[in-house]
PDB file of C-alpha atoms in Angstrom:
ATOM      1  CA  UNK U   1      51.126  62.692   0.658  1.00  0.00           C
ATOM      2  CA  UNK U   2      49.510  63.800   3.883  1.00  0.00           C
ATOM      3  CA  UNK U   3      46.562  61.704   5.032  1.00  0.00           C
ATOM      4  CA  UNK U   4      43.250  63.559   4.994  1.00  0.00           C
ATOM      5  CA  UNK U   5      42.032  64.306   8.525  1.00  0.00           C
ATOM      6  CA  UNK U   6      38.681  62.736   9.382  1.00  0.00           C
ATOM      7  CA  UNK U   7      35.978  65.158  10.534  1.00  0.00           C
ATOM      8  CA  UNK U   8      34.296  64.167  13.798  1.00  0.00           C
ATOM      9  CA  UNK U   9      30.614  65.114  13.874  1.00  0.00           C
ATOM     10  CA  UNK U  10      29.437  65.068  17.496  1.00  0.00           C
ATOM     11  CA  UNK U  11      25.840  65.283  16.308  1.00  0.00           C
ATOM     12  CA  UNK U  12      26.304  61.676  15.188  1.00  0.00           C
ATOM     13  CA  UNK U  13      28.299  60.679  18.277  1.00  0.00           C
ATOM     14  CA  UNK U  14      25.486  61.956  20.553  1.00  0.00           C
ATOM     15  CA  UNK U  15      22.628  61.337  18.123  1.00  0.00           C
ATOM     16  CA  UNK U  16      20.043  60.731  20.888  1.00  0.00           C
ATOM     17  CA  UNK U  17      20.386  64.413  21.729  1.00  0.00           C
ATOM     18  CA  UNK U  18      21.538  66.297  18.652  1.00  0.00           C
ATOM     19  CA  UNK U  19      19.583  64.214  16.130  1.00  0.00           C
ATOM     20  CA  UNK U  20      16.568  63.582  18.321  1.00  0.00           C
ATOM     21  CA  UNK U  21      13.464  62.362  16.495  1.00  0.00           C
ATOM     22  CA  UNK U  22       9.886  63.593  17.016  1.00  0.00           C
ATOM     23  CA  UNK U  23       7.981  61.575  19.573  1.00  0.00           C
ATOM     24  CA  UNK U  24       6.501  61.582  23.072  1.00  0.00           C
ATOM     25  CA  UNK U  25       8.193  62.892  26.196  1.00  0.00           C
ATOM     26  CA  UNK U  26      10.906  60.489  27.330  1.00  0.00           C
ATOM     27  CA  UNK U  27      13.604  59.994  29.949  1.00  0.00           C
ATOM     28  CA  UNK U  28      17.116  60.082  28.474  1.00  0.00           C
ATOM     29  CA  UNK U  29      20.542  59.540  30.002  1.00  0.00           C
ATOM     30  CA  UNK U  30      22.792  62.423  29.003  1.00  0.00           C
ATOM     31  CA  UNK U  31      26.467  61.403  29.033  1.00  0.00           C
ATOM     32  CA  UNK U  32      29.218  63.493  30.588  1.00  0.00           C
ATOM     33  CA  UNK U  33      30.212  66.138  28.033  1.00  0.00           C
ATOM     34  CA  UNK U  34      32.369  69.249  27.779  1.00  0.00           C
ATOM     35  CA  UNK U  35      31.036  72.721  26.959  1.00  0.00           C
ATOM     36  CA  UNK U  36      32.171  76.306  26.577  1.00  0.00           C
ATOM     37  CA  UNK U  37      29.665  78.440  28.491  1.00  0.00           C
ATOM     38  CA  UNK U  38      28.902  82.128  28.925  1.00  0.00           C
ATOM     39  CA  UNK U  39      26.509  83.430  31.574  1.00  0.00           C
ATOM     40  CA  UNK U  40      24.089  86.061  30.255  1.00  0.00           C
ATOM     41  CA  UNK U  41      21.772  88.646  31.822  1.00  0.00           C
ATOM     42  CA  UNK U  42      20.078  90.097  28.780  1.00  0.00           C
ATOM     43  CA  UNK U  43      16.945  90.663  26.775  1.00  0.00           C
ATOM     44  CA  UNK U  44      16.517  88.359  23.804  1.00  0.00           C
ATOM     45  CA  UNK U  45      15.348  88.935  20.278  1.00  0.00           C
ATOM     46  CA  UNK U  46      12.821  86.144  19.848  1.00  0.00           C
ATOM     47  CA  UNK U  47      12.064  86.508  16.140  1.00  0.00           C
ATOM     48  CA  UNK U  48      15.553  85.738  14.849  1.00  0.00           C
ATOM     49  CA  UNK U  49      15.813  82.685  12.612  1.00  0.00           C
ATOM     50  CA  UNK U  50      16.650  79.441  14.345  1.00  0.00           C
ATOM     51  CA  UNK U  51      17.403  80.576  17.914  1.00  0.00           C
ATOM     52  CA  UNK U  52      17.039  83.513  20.354  1.00  0.00           C
ATOM     53  CA  UNK U  53      19.591  86.290  19.901  1.00  0.00           C
ATOM     54  CA  UNK U  54      20.903  88.227  22.946  1.00  0.00           C
ATOM     55  CA  UNK U  55      20.407  91.977  22.649  1.00  0.00           C
ATOM     56  CA  UNK U  56      22.359  93.551  25.525  1.00  0.00           C
ATOM     57  CA  UNK U  57      25.445  91.340  25.524  1.00  0.00           C
ATOM     58  CA  UNK U  58      27.600  89.851  22.774  1.00  0.00           C
ATOM     59  CA  UNK U  59      27.623  86.065  22.687  1.00  0.00           C
ATOM     60  CA  UNK U  60      31.149  85.113  21.641  1.00  0.00           C
ATOM     61  CA  UNK U  61      31.426  81.458  22.586  1.00  0.00           C
ATOM     62  CA  UNK U  62      31.064  80.410  18.954  1.00  0.00           C
ATOM     63  CA  UNK U  63      34.086  82.509  17.980  1.00  0.00           C
ATOM     64  CA  UNK U  64      36.182  80.828  20.662  1.00  0.00           C
ATOM     65  CA  UNK U  65      34.979  77.377  19.576  1.00  0.00           C
ATOM     66  CA  UNK U  66      35.846  78.197  15.968  1.00  0.00           C
ATOM     67  CA  UNK U  67      39.366  78.996  17.131  1.00  0.00           C
ATOM     68  CA  UNK U  68      39.481  75.741  19.105  1.00  0.00           C
ATOM     69  CA  UNK U  69      38.676  73.922  15.868  1.00  0.00           C
ATOM     70  CA  UNK U  70      41.866  75.337  14.374  1.00  0.00           C
ATOM     71  CA  UNK U  71      43.908  74.458  17.461  1.00  0.00           C
ATOM     72  CA  UNK U  72      42.787  70.819  17.616  1.00  0.00           C
ATOM     73  CA  UNK U  73      43.217  70.392  13.873  1.00  0.00           C
ATOM     74  CA  UNK U  74      46.758  71.800  13.886  1.00  0.00           C
ATOM     75  CA  UNK U  75      47.972  70.347  17.192  1.00  0.00           C
ATOM     76  CA  UNK U  76      46.074  67.075  17.527  1.00  0.00           C
ATOM     77  CA  UNK U  77      44.979  66.231  13.957  1.00  0.00           C
ATOM     78  CA  UNK U  78      41.465  66.262  15.392  1.00  0.00           C
ATOM     79  CA  UNK U  79      38.890  68.035  13.234  1.00  0.00           C
ATOM     80  CA  UNK U  80      35.371  68.555  14.565  1.00  0.00           C
ATOM     81  CA  UNK U  81      32.172  70.233  13.403  1.00  0.00           C
ATOM     82  CA  UNK U  82      30.607  73.224  15.130  1.00  0.00           C
ATOM     83  CA  UNK U  83      27.760  72.114  17.389  1.00  0.00           C
ATOM     84  CA  UNK U  84      24.298  73.696  17.823  1.00  0.00           C
ATOM     85  CA  UNK U  85      23.714  76.642  20.128  1.00  0.00           C
ATOM     86  CA  UNK U  86      22.286  75.752  23.541  1.00  0.00           C
ATOM     87  CA  UNK U  87      20.708  77.873  26.255  1.00  0.00           C
ATOM     88  CA  UNK U  88      20.188  76.838  29.874  1.00  0.00           C
ATOM     89  CA  UNK U  89      17.377  79.111  31.023  1.00  0.00           C
ATOM     90  CA  UNK U  90      17.548  80.001  34.727  1.00  0.00           C
ATOM     91  CA  UNK U  91      14.957  82.804  34.604  1.00  0.00           C
ATOM     92  CA  UNK U  92      13.185  83.469  31.322  1.00  0.00           C
ATOM     93  CA  UNK U  93      11.360  86.796  31.142  1.00  0.00           C
ATOM     94  CA  UNK U  94      10.053  89.073  28.401  1.00  0.00           C
ATOM     95  CA  UNK U  95      12.247  92.009  29.409  1.00  0.00           C
ATOM     96  CA  UNK U  96      15.401  90.300  30.688  1.00  0.00           C
ATOM     97  CA  UNK U  97      16.540  86.721  31.270  1.00  0.00           C
ATOM     98  CA  UNK U  98      19.232  84.954  33.252  1.00  0.00           C
ATOM     99  CA  UNK U  99      20.721  82.183  31.160  1.00  0.00           C
ATOM    100  CA  UNK U 100      23.873  80.275  30.302  1.00  0.00           C
ATOM    101  CA  UNK U 101      24.580  80.013  26.592  1.00  0.00           C
ATOM    102  CA  UNK U 102      26.846  77.168  25.602  1.00  0.00           C
ATOM    103  CA  UNK U 103      28.275  74.972  22.900  1.00  0.00           C
ATOM    104  CA  UNK U 104      29.421  71.366  23.221  1.00  0.00           C
ATOM    105  CA  UNK U 105      33.115  70.691  22.482  1.00  0.00           C
ATOM    106  CA  UNK U 106      35.277  67.522  22.322  1.00  0.00           C
ATOM    107  CA  UNK U 107      36.739  66.079  25.506  1.00  0.00           C
ATOM    108  CA  UNK U 108      40.266  66.659  24.168  1.00  0.00           C
ATOM    109  CA  UNK U 109      39.941  70.410  24.768  1.00  0.00           C
ATOM    110  CA  UNK U 110      42.204  71.497  27.641  1.00  0.00           C
ATOM    111  CA  UNK U 111      42.255  74.664  29.733  1.00  0.00           C
ATOM    112  CA  UNK U 112      45.465  75.685  27.935  1.00  0.00           C
ATOM    113  CA  UNK U 113      43.771  75.358  24.534  1.00  0.00           C
ATOM    114  CA  UNK U 114      40.762  77.269  25.832  1.00  0.00           C
ATOM    115  CA  UNK U 115      42.946  80.125  27.096  1.00  0.00           C
ATOM    116  CA  UNK U 116      44.871  80.224  23.804  1.00  0.00           C
ATOM    117  CA  UNK U 117      41.616  80.414  21.823  1.00  0.00           C
ATOM    118  CA  UNK U 118      40.282  83.239  24.000  1.00  0.00           C
ATOM    119  CA  UNK U 119      43.493  85.249  23.617  1.00  0.00           C
ATOM    120  CA  UNK U 120      43.356  84.848  19.843  1.00  0.00           C
ATOM    121  CA  UNK U 121      39.721  85.990  19.625  1.00  0.00           C
ATOM    122  CA  UNK U 122      40.325  88.950  21.975  1.00  0.00           C
ATOM    123  CA  UNK U 123      43.289  90.018  19.846  1.00  0.00           C
ATOM    124  CA  UNK U 124      41.217  89.848  16.653  1.00  0.00           C
ATOM    125  CA  UNK U 125      38.334  91.794  18.226  1.00  0.00           C
ATOM    126  CA  UNK U 126      40.724  94.211  19.965  1.00  0.00           C
ATOM    127  CA  UNK U 127      38.619  94.013  23.104  1.00  0.00           C
ATOM    128  CA  UNK U 128      38.320  92.052  26.328  1.00  0.00           C
ATOM    129  CA  UNK U 129      36.043  89.032  26.135  1.00  0.00           C
ATOM    130  CA  UNK U 130      33.148  88.376  28.504  1.00  0.00           C
ATOM    131  CA  UNK U 131      33.814  85.699  31.112  1.00  0.00           C
ATOM    132  CA  UNK U 132      33.554  82.175  29.720  1.00  0.00           C
ATOM    133  CA  UNK U 133      34.217  78.758  31.207  1.00  0.00           C
ATOM    134  CA  UNK U 134      35.248  75.329  29.980  1.00  0.00           C
ATOM    135  CA  UNK U 135      33.127  72.882  31.951  1.00  0.00           C
ATOM    136  CA  UNK U 136      32.553  69.130  31.990  1.00  0.00           C
ATOM    137  CA  UNK U 137      29.073  68.100  33.043  1.00  0.00           C
ATOM    138  CA  UNK U 138      28.354  64.860  34.860  1.00  0.00           C
ATOM    139  CA  UNK U 139      26.167  62.184  33.311  1.00  0.00           C
ATOM    140  CA  UNK U 140      22.548  62.924  34.284  1.00  0.00           C
ATOM    141  CA  UNK U 141      19.006  61.763  33.621  1.00  0.00           C
ATOM    142  CA  UNK U 142      16.753  64.252  31.859  1.00  0.00           C
ATOM    143  CA  UNK U 143      13.154  64.394  30.736  1.00  0.00           C
ATOM    144  CA  UNK U 144      13.053  65.767  27.218  1.00  0.00           C
ATOM    145  CA  UNK U 145      11.148  66.114  23.985  1.00  0.00           C
ATOM    146  CA  UNK U 146      11.773  67.494  20.515  1.00  0.00           C
ATOM    147  CA  UNK U 147       9.720  70.639  19.878  1.00  0.00           C
ATOM    148  CA  UNK U 148       8.737  71.246  16.257  1.00  0.00           C
ATOM    149  CA  UNK U 149       7.842  74.852  15.450  1.00  0.00           C
ATOM    150  CA  UNK U 150       8.885  78.312  16.588  1.00  0.00           C
ATOM    151  CA  UNK U 151      11.076  78.306  19.723  1.00  0.00           C
ATOM    152  CA  UNK U 152       8.820  81.046  21.147  1.00  0.00           C
ATOM    153  CA  UNK U 153       6.256  78.286  21.677  1.00  0.00           C
ATOM    154  CA  UNK U 154       8.443  75.804  23.559  1.00  0.00           C
ATOM    155  CA  UNK U 155       6.466  76.491  26.752  1.00  0.00           C
ATOM    156  CA  UNK U 156       3.866  74.083  25.352  1.00  0.00           C
ATOM    157  CA  UNK U 157       6.478  71.327  25.192  1.00  0.00           C
ATOM    158  CA  UNK U 158       7.902  72.316  28.580  1.00  0.00           C
ATOM    159  CA  UNK U 159       4.434  71.887  30.128  1.00  0.00           C
ATOM    160  CA  UNK U 160       4.226  68.389  28.629  1.00  0.00           C
ATOM    161  CA  UNK U 161       7.576  67.570  30.229  1.00  0.00           C
ATOM    162  CA  UNK U 162       6.517  68.760  33.697  1.00  0.00           C
ATOM    163  CA  UNK U 163       3.131  67.017  33.412  1.00  0.00           C
ATOM    164  CA  UNK U 164       4.912  63.773  32.499  1.00  0.00           C
ATOM    165  CA  UNK U 165       7.347  64.174  35.415  1.00  0.00           C
ATOM    166  CA  UNK U 166       4.499  64.751  37.870  1.00  0.00           C
ATOM    167  CA  UNK U 167       2.672  61.637  36.653  1.00  0.00           C
ATOM    168  CA  UNK U 168       5.838  59.526  36.922  1.00  0.00           C
ATOM    169  CA  UNK U 169       6.915  60.958  40.275  1.00  0.00           C
ATOM    170  CA  UNK U 170      10.061  62.734  39.076  1.00  0.00           C
ATOM    171  CA  UNK U 171      11.296  65.946  40.655  1.00  0.00           C
ATOM    172  CA  UNK U 172      12.776  68.305  38.055  1.00  0.00           C
ATOM    173  CA  UNK U 173      15.142  71.268  38.146  1.00  0.00           C
ATOM    174  CA  UNK U 174      13.657  74.723  37.740  1.00  0.00           C
ATOM    175  CA  UNK U 175      16.211  75.554  35.040  1.00  0.00           C
ATOM    176  CA  UNK U 176      15.724  73.946  31.641  1.00  0.00           C
ATOM    177  CA  UNK U 177      17.764  73.605  28.474  1.00  0.00           C
ATOM    178  CA  UNK U 178      16.911  74.305  24.875  1.00  0.00           C
ATOM    179  CA  UNK U 179      19.126  73.011  22.049  1.00  0.00           C
ATOM    180  CA  UNK U 180      18.495  74.759  18.737  1.00  0.00           C
ATOM    181  CA  UNK U 181      19.014  72.135  16.048  1.00  0.00           C
ATOM    182  CA  UNK U 182      17.895  74.230  13.076  1.00  0.00           C
ATOM    183  CA  UNK U 183      20.614  76.400  11.475  1.00  0.00           C
ATOM    184  CA  UNK U 184      19.888  80.114  11.870  1.00  0.00           C
ATOM    185  CA  UNK U 185      19.010  80.712   8.220  1.00  0.00           C
ATOM    186  CA  UNK U 186      15.975  82.561   6.903  1.00  0.00           C
ATOM    187  CA  UNK U 187      15.293  79.791   4.357  1.00  0.00           C
ATOM    188  CA  UNK U 188      14.015  77.544   7.160  1.00  0.00           C
ATOM    189  CA  UNK U 189      10.351  78.245   7.917  1.00  0.00           C
ATOM    190  CA  UNK U 190       9.478  78.581  11.649  1.00  0.00           C
ATOM    191  CA  UNK U 191       6.976  75.708  11.403  1.00  0.00           C
ATOM    192  CA  UNK U 192       9.902  73.373  10.672  1.00  0.00           C
ATOM    193  CA  UNK U 193      12.323  74.539  13.390  1.00  0.00           C
ATOM    194  CA  UNK U 194      13.559  71.827  15.760  1.00  0.00           C
ATOM    195  CA  UNK U 195      14.395  72.530  19.408  1.00  0.00           C
ATOM    196  CA  UNK U 196      15.273  69.917  22.019  1.00  0.00           C
ATOM    197  CA  UNK U 197      13.677  70.846  25.363  1.00  0.00           C
ATOM    198  CA  UNK U 198      15.348  69.105  28.295  1.00  0.00           C
ATOM    199  CA  UNK U 199      14.988  69.267  32.105  1.00  0.00           C
ATOM    200  CA  UNK U 200      17.331  67.500  34.520  1.00  0.00           C
ATOM    201  CA  UNK U 201      15.869  65.048  37.063  1.00  0.00           C
ATOM    202  CA  UNK U 202      16.813  65.516  40.721  1.00  0.00           C
ATOM    203  CA  UNK U 203      18.160  62.446  42.510  1.00  0.00           C
TER     204      UNK U 203
END
């Protein structure tokens, strides 16, 4: 009888980030992690349940990551859960924003696996995919806080983060990250939505 494959939940592995608790602004060390990313230049629908939805471009990272789940399960006996959507906002505007949308993936993902997953998704969609990258970020210090409520209102939490950084003498990046912890389902009321707001500290 074949042994049942254990499912690795990276929300638990990186619980300080993906299971962050409500509380004051804090400084957190973010470990080196791997992501699939897609750069976007698009308007966003900001009333969609759980997270912003790009309007002008198709976000297909999640399809590629789903295929990577199959590849690691079949080739490495490594089964992992799909992680929350993340957006690194470079320029956030009402009409159009520059952003990188991403999803965290296990460190065992290789460029060859990534290319295989992209080819499979492109074949299924019968179209060329937008440019994506497999990246590994360095370990960094960030100032962050869990925002409770609609993600349209995260500017309030972002202001708290920058006020804290100014008081403590930290210099922060202009870009900031939002991690949308609440599943995009209409049954979740906006007042309960959870979004991690995080800004990297400059050395």
